[in-house]
Tab-separated table of N, CA, C and O in Angstrom:
chain	number	residue	atom	x	y	z
A	1	MET	N	154.650	63.366	96.469
A	1	MET	CA	153.520	62.884	97.057
A	1	MET	C	152.870	64.445	97.399
A	1	MET	O	153.494	65.426	97.887
A	2	PRO	N	151.579	64.580	96.718
A	2	PRO	CA	151.362	65.991	97.459
A	2	PRO	C	150.497	65.880	99.166
A	2	PRO	O	150.200	65.522	99.547
A	3	ARG	N	150.469	67.308	99.259
A	3	ARG	CA	150.453	67.327	100.824
A	3	ARG	C	149.576	66.741	101.356
A	3	ARG	O	149.409	66.570	102.277
A	4	ARG	N	148.333	67.423	100.590
A	4	ARG	CA	146.640	66.560	101.275
A	4	ARG	C	147.015	65.032	101.396
A	4	ARG	O	146.195	64.709	102.626
A	5	LYS	N	147.409	64.248	100.512
A	5	LYS	CA	147.547	62.617	100.491
A	5	LYS	C	148.696	62.910	101.768
A	5	LYS	O	147.902	62.089	102.203
A	6	LEU	N	149.354	63.322	101.858
A	6	LEU	CA	150.428	63.395	102.951
A	6	LEU	C	149.732	63.677	104.653
A	6	LEU	O	150.231	62.739	105.191
A	7	MET	N	149.220	64.616	104.464
A	7	MET	CA	148.427	64.989	105.612
A	7	MET	C	147.245	63.761	106.086
A	7	MET	O	146.789	63.791	107.274
A	8	LEU	N	146.422	63.344	105.148
A	8	LEU	CA	145.675	62.063	105.368
A	8	LEU	C	146.364	61.084	105.787
A	8	LEU	O	146.376	60.606	106.727
A	9	ARG	N	147.575	60.212	104.434
A	9	ARG	CA	148.330	59.460	105.725
A	9	ARG	C	148.521	59.236	106.917
A	9	ARG	O	148.882	58.719	107.854
A	10	ARG	N	148.843	60.732	106.849
A	10	ARG	CA	149.543	61.014	108.710
A	10	ARG	C	148.874	60.857	109.484
A	10	ARG	O	148.583	60.306	110.952
A	11	THR	N	147.202	61.904	109.117
A	11	THR	CA	145.858	61.617	110.411
A	11	THR	C	145.719	59.727	110.516
A	11	THR	O	145.583	59.738	111.439
A	12	PHE	N	145.551	59.851	109.696
A	12	PHE	CA	145.630	57.912	109.572
A	12	PHE	C	146.232	57.070	110.232
A	12	PHE	O	146.355	56.279	111.194
A	13	ALA	N	148.136	57.098	110.465
A	13	ALA	CA	148.695	56.579	110.761
A	13	ALA	C	148.395	56.998	112.307
A	13	ALA	O	148.743	55.896	113.225
A	14	MET	N	148.481	58.254	112.694
A	14	MET	CA	148.071	58.715	114.014
A	14	MET	C	146.847	57.964	114.611
A	14	MET	O	146.915	57.931	115.756
A	15	VAL	N	145.462	58.209	113.763
A	15	VAL	CA	144.969	57.646	114.582
A	15	VAL	C	144.321	56.272	115.094
A	15	VAL	O	144.285	55.099	115.805
A	16	ALA	N	145.309	55.236	114.035
A	16	ALA	CA	145.359	53.855	113.859
A	16	ALA	C	146.232	53.756	115.255
A	16	ALA	O	146.410	52.835	116.079
A	17	ALA	N	147.774	54.486	115.503
A	17	ALA	CA	148.423	54.007	116.707
A	17	ALA	C	147.752	54.818	117.866
A	17	ALA	O	147.580	53.591	118.660
A	18	ALA	N	146.454	55.415	118.154
A	18	ALA	CA	146.078	56.156	119.052
A	18	ALA	C	145.177	54.591	119.576
A	18	ALA	O	144.832	54.107	121.185
A	19	ALA	N	144.325	54.560	118.937
A	19	ALA	CA	143.384	53.501	118.852
A	19	ALA	C	144.399	52.078	119.381
A	19	ALA	O	143.686	51.213	119.777
A	20	GLY	N	145.517	51.722	118.363
A	20	GLY	CA	146.488	50.697	119.475
A	20	GLY	C	146.709	50.960	120.868
A	20	GLY	O	146.908	49.728	121.769
A	21	VAL	N	146.907	51.895	120.813
A	21	VAL	CA	147.542	51.893	122.571
A	21	VAL	C	146.228	51.881	122.947
A	21	VAL	O	146.469	51.693	124.154
A	22	ALA	N	144.988	52.702	122.824
A	22	ALA	CA	143.865	52.032	123.764
A	22	ALA	C	143.253	51.149	123.847
A	22	ALA	O	143.066	50.665	124.786
A	23	THR	N	143.540	50.198	123.101
A	23	THR	CA	143.245	48.491	122.785
A	23	THR	C	144.531	48.010	124.115
A	23	THR	O	143.739	47.247	124.892
A	24	ALA	N	145.949	48.296	124.038
A	24	ALA	CA	146.416	47.906	124.827
A	24	ALA	C	146.714	48.012	127.073
A	24	ALA	O	146.854	47.603	126.924
A	25	LEU	N	145.929	49.529	126.281
A	25	LEU	CA	145.481	49.803	127.879
A	25	LEU	C	145.147	49.516	128.347
A	25	LEU	O	144.654	49.137	129.834
A	26	VAL	N	143.802	49.193	128.085
A	26	VAL	CA	142.218	48.925	128.123
A	26	VAL	C	142.215	47.099	128.339
A	26	VAL	O	141.899	46.175	129.081
A	27	GLY	N	143.070	46.376	127.876
A	27	GLY	CA	143.310	45.311	127.618
A	27	GLY	C	142.026	43.754	127.154
A	27	GLY	O	141.268	44.893	126.554
A	28	PRO	N	142.162	42.824	126.383
A	28	PRO	CA	141.135	42.549	125.654
A	28	PRO	C	139.783	42.453	126.592
A	28	PRO	O	139.836	41.975	127.850
A	29	ALA	N	139.104	42.260	126.184
A	29	ALA	CA	136.959	41.812	126.476
A	29	ALA	C	137.148	40.755	127.131
A	29	ALA	O	138.000	39.892	126.500
A	30	SER	N	137.181	40.437	127.622
A	30	SER	CA	136.571	38.942	128.634
A	30	SER	C	135.492	38.464	127.811
A	30	SER	O	134.730	39.339	127.632
A	31	PRO	N	135.531	37.009	127.860
A	31	PRO	CA	134.557	36.617	127.174
A	31	PRO	C	133.010	36.852	128.018
A	31	PRO	O	133.347	36.847	129.085
A	32	ALA	N	131.583	37.212	127.051
A	32	ALA	CA	130.561	37.600	127.596
A	32	ALA	C	130.036	35.974	128.155
A	32	ALA	O	129.799	35.048	127.519
A	33	GLN	N	129.423	36.151	129.808
A	33	GLN	CA	128.514	34.746	129.550
A	33	GLN	C	127.566	34.748	129.460
A	33	GLN	O	126.272	35.760	129.737
A	34	ALA	N	126.959	34.043	128.920
A	34	ALA	CA	125.248	34.105	128.681
A	34	ALA	C	124.405	33.671	129.684
A	34	ALA	O	125.190	33.354	130.614
A	35	ILE	N	123.687	34.356	129.452
A	35	ILE	CA	122.336	34.047	130.480
A	35	ILE	C	121.677	32.905	130.375
A	35	ILE	O	121.034	32.502	129.475
A	36	PRO	N	121.483	32.257	131.334
A	36	PRO	CA	120.720	30.468	131.783
A	36	PRO	C	119.683	31.007	131.000
A	36	PRO	O	118.744	31.453	131.341
A	37	VAL	N	119.107	29.828	130.250
A	37	VAL	CA	117.617	30.114	129.600
A	37	VAL	C	116.705	29.154	130.623
A	37	VAL	O	117.019	27.877	130.746
A	38	CYS	N	115.395	29.419	130.591
A	38	CYS	CA	114.523	29.176	130.981
A	38	CYS	C	114.160	27.855	130.280
A	38	CYS	O	113.735	28.400	129.438
A	39	LYS	N	113.880	26.299	130.082
A	39	LYS	CA	113.201	25.571	129.808
A	39	LYS	C	112.188	25.716	129.782
A	39	LYS	O	111.500	26.271	131.004
A	40	ALA	N	111.205	25.820	128.510
A	40	ALA	CA	109.693	25.383	128.658
A	40	ALA	C	109.097	24.373	129.520
A	40	ALA	O	109.606	23.344	130.138
A	41	GLY	N	108.354	25.212	130.157
A	41	GLY	CA	107.556	23.986	131.091
A	41	GLY	C	108.041	24.193	132.691
A	41	GLY	O	108.080	22.700	133.212
A	42	TYR	N	109.113	25.112	132.501
A	42	TYR	CA	109.663	25.755	133.975
A	42	TYR	C	109.667	26.578	134.751
A	42	TYR	O	109.189	27.693	133.090
A	43	GLN	N	109.105	26.752	136.383
A	43	GLN	CA	109.253	28.392	136.936
A	43	GLN	C	110.734	28.005	136.821
A	43	GLN	O	111.832	27.338	137.575
A	44	CYS	N	111.003	29.766	136.648
A	44	CYS	CA	112.977	30.016	136.606
A	44	CYS	C	112.676	31.191	137.429
A	44	CYS	O	112.101	31.990	137.317
A	45	THR	N	114.082	31.179	139.006
A	45	THR	CA	113.888	32.485	139.040
A	45	THR	C	115.322	32.967	139.189
A	45	THR	O	116.309	31.865	139.685
A	46	TYR	N	115.486	34.280	138.299
A	46	TYR	CA	117.339	34.590	138.518
A	46	TYR	C	117.210	35.792	139.555
A	46	TYR	O	116.516	35.735	139.870
A	47	ILE	N	118.595	34.894	140.475
A	47	ILE	CA	118.471	35.938	141.701
A	47	ILE	C	120.414	36.750	141.346
A	47	ILE	O	120.927	36.019	141.355
A	48	TYR	N	120.028	37.813	141.406
A	48	TYR	CA	121.372	38.754	140.993
A	48	TYR	C	122.311	39.212	142.701
A	48	TYR	O	121.635	39.392	143.600
A	49	TYR	N	123.377	39.055	142.482
A	49	TYR	CA	123.946	39.462	143.685
A	49	TYR	C	124.884	40.532	143.531
A	49	TYR	O	125.565	41.005	142.802
A	50	SER	N	126.013	40.998	144.175
A	50	SER	CA	126.811	42.783	143.794
A	50	SER	C	127.850	42.175	143.834
A	50	SER	O	128.676	42.975	143.108
A	51	SER	N	128.126	41.272	144.149
A	51	SER	CA	129.643	40.573	142.950
A	51	SER	C	129.785	39.181	143.638
A	51	SER	O	128.725	38.587	143.623
A	52	ALA	N	130.755	38.295	143.388
A	52	ALA	CA	131.154	37.363	142.985
A	52	ALA	C	131.482	36.481	144.260
A	52	ALA	O	132.016	35.488	144.189
A	53	THR	N	131.389	37.250	145.353
A	53	THR	CA	131.349	36.484	146.682
A	53	THR	C	130.117	36.129	146.573
A	53	THR	O	129.226	34.837	147.492
A	54	PHE	N	128.845	36.124	146.118
A	54	PHE	CA	127.723	35.804	146.211
A	54	PHE	C	126.852	36.074	147.277
A	54	PHE	O	126.271	34.860	147.858
A	55	GLU	N	126.960	37.292	148.456
A	55	GLU	CA	126.856	37.075	149.494
A	55	GLU	C	125.752	38.156	149.523
A	55	GLU	O	124.213	37.861	150.495
A	56	THR	N	125.145	39.219	149.017
A	56	THR	CA	124.652	39.840	149.325
A	56	THR	C	123.703	40.241	147.622
A	56	THR	O	123.872	40.660	146.942
A	57	VAL	N	121.996	39.631	148.254
A	57	VAL	CA	121.011	39.713	146.892
A	57	VAL	C	121.090	41.245	146.625
A	57	VAL	O	120.374	42.039	147.684
A	58	VAL	N	120.890	42.329	145.037
A	58	VAL	CA	120.488	43.313	144.669
A	58	VAL	C	119.437	43.003	143.748
A	58	VAL	O	119.033	44.202	143.750
A	59	GLY	N	118.623	41.985	143.556
A	59	GLY	CA	117.358	41.854	142.320
A	59	GLY	C	117.301	40.429	142.393
A	59	GLY	O	117.818	39.422	142.430
A	60	GLY	N	116.346	40.337	141.725
A	60	GLY	CA	115.626	38.692	141.656
A	60	GLY	C	114.641	39.242	140.226
A	60	GLY	O	113.762	40.108	140.210
A	61	ARG	N	114.167	38.134	140.015
A	61	ARG	CA	113.205	37.965	138.448
A	61	ARG	C	112.652	36.609	138.915
A	61	ARG	O	113.527	35.199	138.583
A	62	THR	N	111.630	36.163	138.541
A	62	THR	CA	110.683	35.395	138.705
A	62	THR	C	109.915	35.251	136.823
A	62	THR	O	109.262	35.940	137.020
A	63	ARG	N	109.839	33.810	136.751
A	63	ARG	CA	109.448	33.464	135.332
A	63	ARG	C	107.954	32.539	135.418
A	63	ARG	O	108.517	31.414	135.912
A	64	PHE	N	107.175	32.758	135.818
A	64	PHE	CA	106.170	31.655	136.455
A	64	PHE	C	105.841	30.333	135.258
A	64	PHE	O	106.183	30.573	134.657
A	65	CYS	N	105.169	29.693	136.452
A	65	CYS	CA	104.650	28.392	135.107
A	65	CYS	C	103.485	28.872	133.917
A	65	CYS	O	103.399	28.519	132.581
A	66	ASP	N	102.682	29.907	134.303
A	66	ASP	CA	101.845	30.555	133.687
A	66	ASP	C	102.114	31.742	132.221
A	66	ASP	O	101.196	32.973	131.693
A	67	GLY	N	103.144	31.399	132.556
A	67	GLY	CA	104.198	32.734	131.493
A	67	GLY	C	104.287	34.357	132.528
A	67	GLY	O	105.300	35.248	131.683
A	68	THR	N	103.604	34.448	133.133
A	68	THR	CA	103.757	36.386	134.003
A	68	THR	C	105.028	35.762	134.424
A	68	THR	O	106.203	35.237	134.921
A	69	THR	N	105.761	36.997	134.815
A	69	THR	CA	106.943	37.624	135.572
A	69	THR	C	106.892	38.642	136.084
A	69	THR	O	105.984	39.011	136.778
A	70	ASP	N	107.968	38.500	137.745
A	70	ASP	CA	107.906	39.368	138.427
A	70	ASP	C	109.273	39.860	138.838
A	70	ASP	O	110.250	38.570	139.137
A	71	SER	N	110.070	40.837	139.510
A	71	SER	CA	110.951	41.043	139.224
A	71	SER	C	111.246	42.117	140.436
A	71	SER	O	110.095	42.956	140.945
A	72	PHE	N	112.401	42.114	140.733
A	72	PHE	CA	112.802	43.047	141.853
A	72	PHE	C	114.267	44.009	141.906
A	72	PHE	O	115.428	43.163	140.807
A	73	GLY	N	114.410	44.770	142.615
A	73	GLY	CA	116.064	45.312	142.788
A	73	GLY	C	116.559	45.645	141.049
A	73	GLY	O	115.716	45.785	140.061
A	74	ILE	N	117.898	45.151	140.844
A	74	ILE	CA	118.617	45.528	140.371
A	74	ILE	C	119.299	43.684	139.380
A	74	ILE	O	119.342	43.347	139.542
A	75	THR	N	119.680	44.053	137.359
A	75	THR	CA	120.343	42.939	137.222
A	75	THR	C	122.019	43.355	137.634
A	75	THR	O	122.266	44.384	137.281
A	76	THR	N	122.613	41.959	137.735
A	76	THR	CA	124.453	42.412	137.437
A	76	THR	C	124.732	41.016	136.779
A	76	THR	O	123.697	40.524	136.423
A	77	ARG	N	125.729	40.994	136.816
A	77	ARG	CA	126.607	40.086	135.782
A	77	ARG	C	126.840	38.510	137.209
A	77	ARG	O	126.780	37.639	136.219
A	78	TRP	N	126.573	39.259	138.274
A	78	TRP	CA	126.476	37.620	139.264
A	78	TRP	C	125.072	37.140	139.303
A	78	TRP	O	124.256	37.682	140.183
A	79	LEU	N	124.783	36.411	138.434
A	79	LEU	CA	123.392	35.692	138.988
A	79	LEU	C	123.513	34.191	139.192
A	79	LEU	O	124.009	33.225	139.193
A	80	GLU	N	122.870	33.772	139.774
A	80	GLU	CA	121.716	32.138	140.023
A	80	GLU	C	120.671	31.856	139.095
A	80	GLU	O	120.118	32.440	139.266
A	81	LEU	N	120.970	30.557	138.991
A	81	LEU	CA	118.921	30.482	138.612
A	81	LEU	C	119.065	28.965	139.408
A	81	LEU	O	119.273	28.713	139.085
A	82	ALA	N	117.218	29.338	139.592
A	82	ALA	CA	116.862	28.124	140.637
A	82	ALA	C	115.583	27.576	139.776
A	82	ALA	O	115.233	28.599	139.262
A	83	SER	N	115.188	26.595	139.077
A	83	SER	CA	114.051	26.152	138.377
A	83	SER	C	113.258	24.775	138.585
A	83	SER	O	114.072	23.941	139.525
A	84	ALA	N	112.214	25.190	138.835
A	84	ALA	CA	111.444	24.508	139.043
A	84	ALA	C	110.443	23.747	138.048
A	84	ALA	O	109.777	24.487	137.492
A	85	GLN	N	110.397	22.257	137.559
A	85	GLN	CA	109.543	21.865	136.879
A	85	GLN	C	107.875	22.220	137.300
A	85	GLN	O	107.590	21.756	138.179
A	86	CYS	N	107.367	22.701	135.838
A	86	CYS	CA	105.714	23.302	136.008
A	86	CYS	C	105.008	21.711	136.321
A	86	CYS	O	104.814	21.238	135.799
A	87	PRO	N	103.405	22.055	136.969
A	87	PRO	CA	102.905	21.035	137.322
A	87	PRO	C	102.200	20.372	136.195
A	87	PRO	O	102.140	21.885	135.011
A	88	GLU	N	101.875	19.359	135.841
A	88	GLU	CA	101.098	19.021	134.358
A	88	GLU	C	99.551	19.909	134.194
A	88	GLU	O	99.091	19.758	135.996
A	89	PRO	N	99.293	20.359	133.657
A	89	PRO	CA	98.153	21.322	133.746
A	89	PRO	C	96.924	19.649	134.115
A	89	PRO	O	96.781	19.137	133.109
A	90	LEU	N	95.635	20.447	134.472
A	90	LEU	CA	94.917	19.476	135.008
A	90	LEU	C	93.613	19.456	133.866
A	90	LEU	O	93.428	20.255	132.258
């Protein structure tokens, strides 16, 4: 086998082994959780917390019935959704 081909094969093997070790050390990724969708005709408020204890609010976002939004703070992976049906237009 030519020297160049042997070097490429060894390099590829080392990269593949390093990737395998890195994956084993990090572990499998946890499944992503989808952000709840705000249904049409509802006002929705997303409340973001600092941790899984859901004790400290760090941010929030509201989508009002007229389509405008207001937000504060930061978003995190720990959130709750509160929604209320919009009134019928006059």
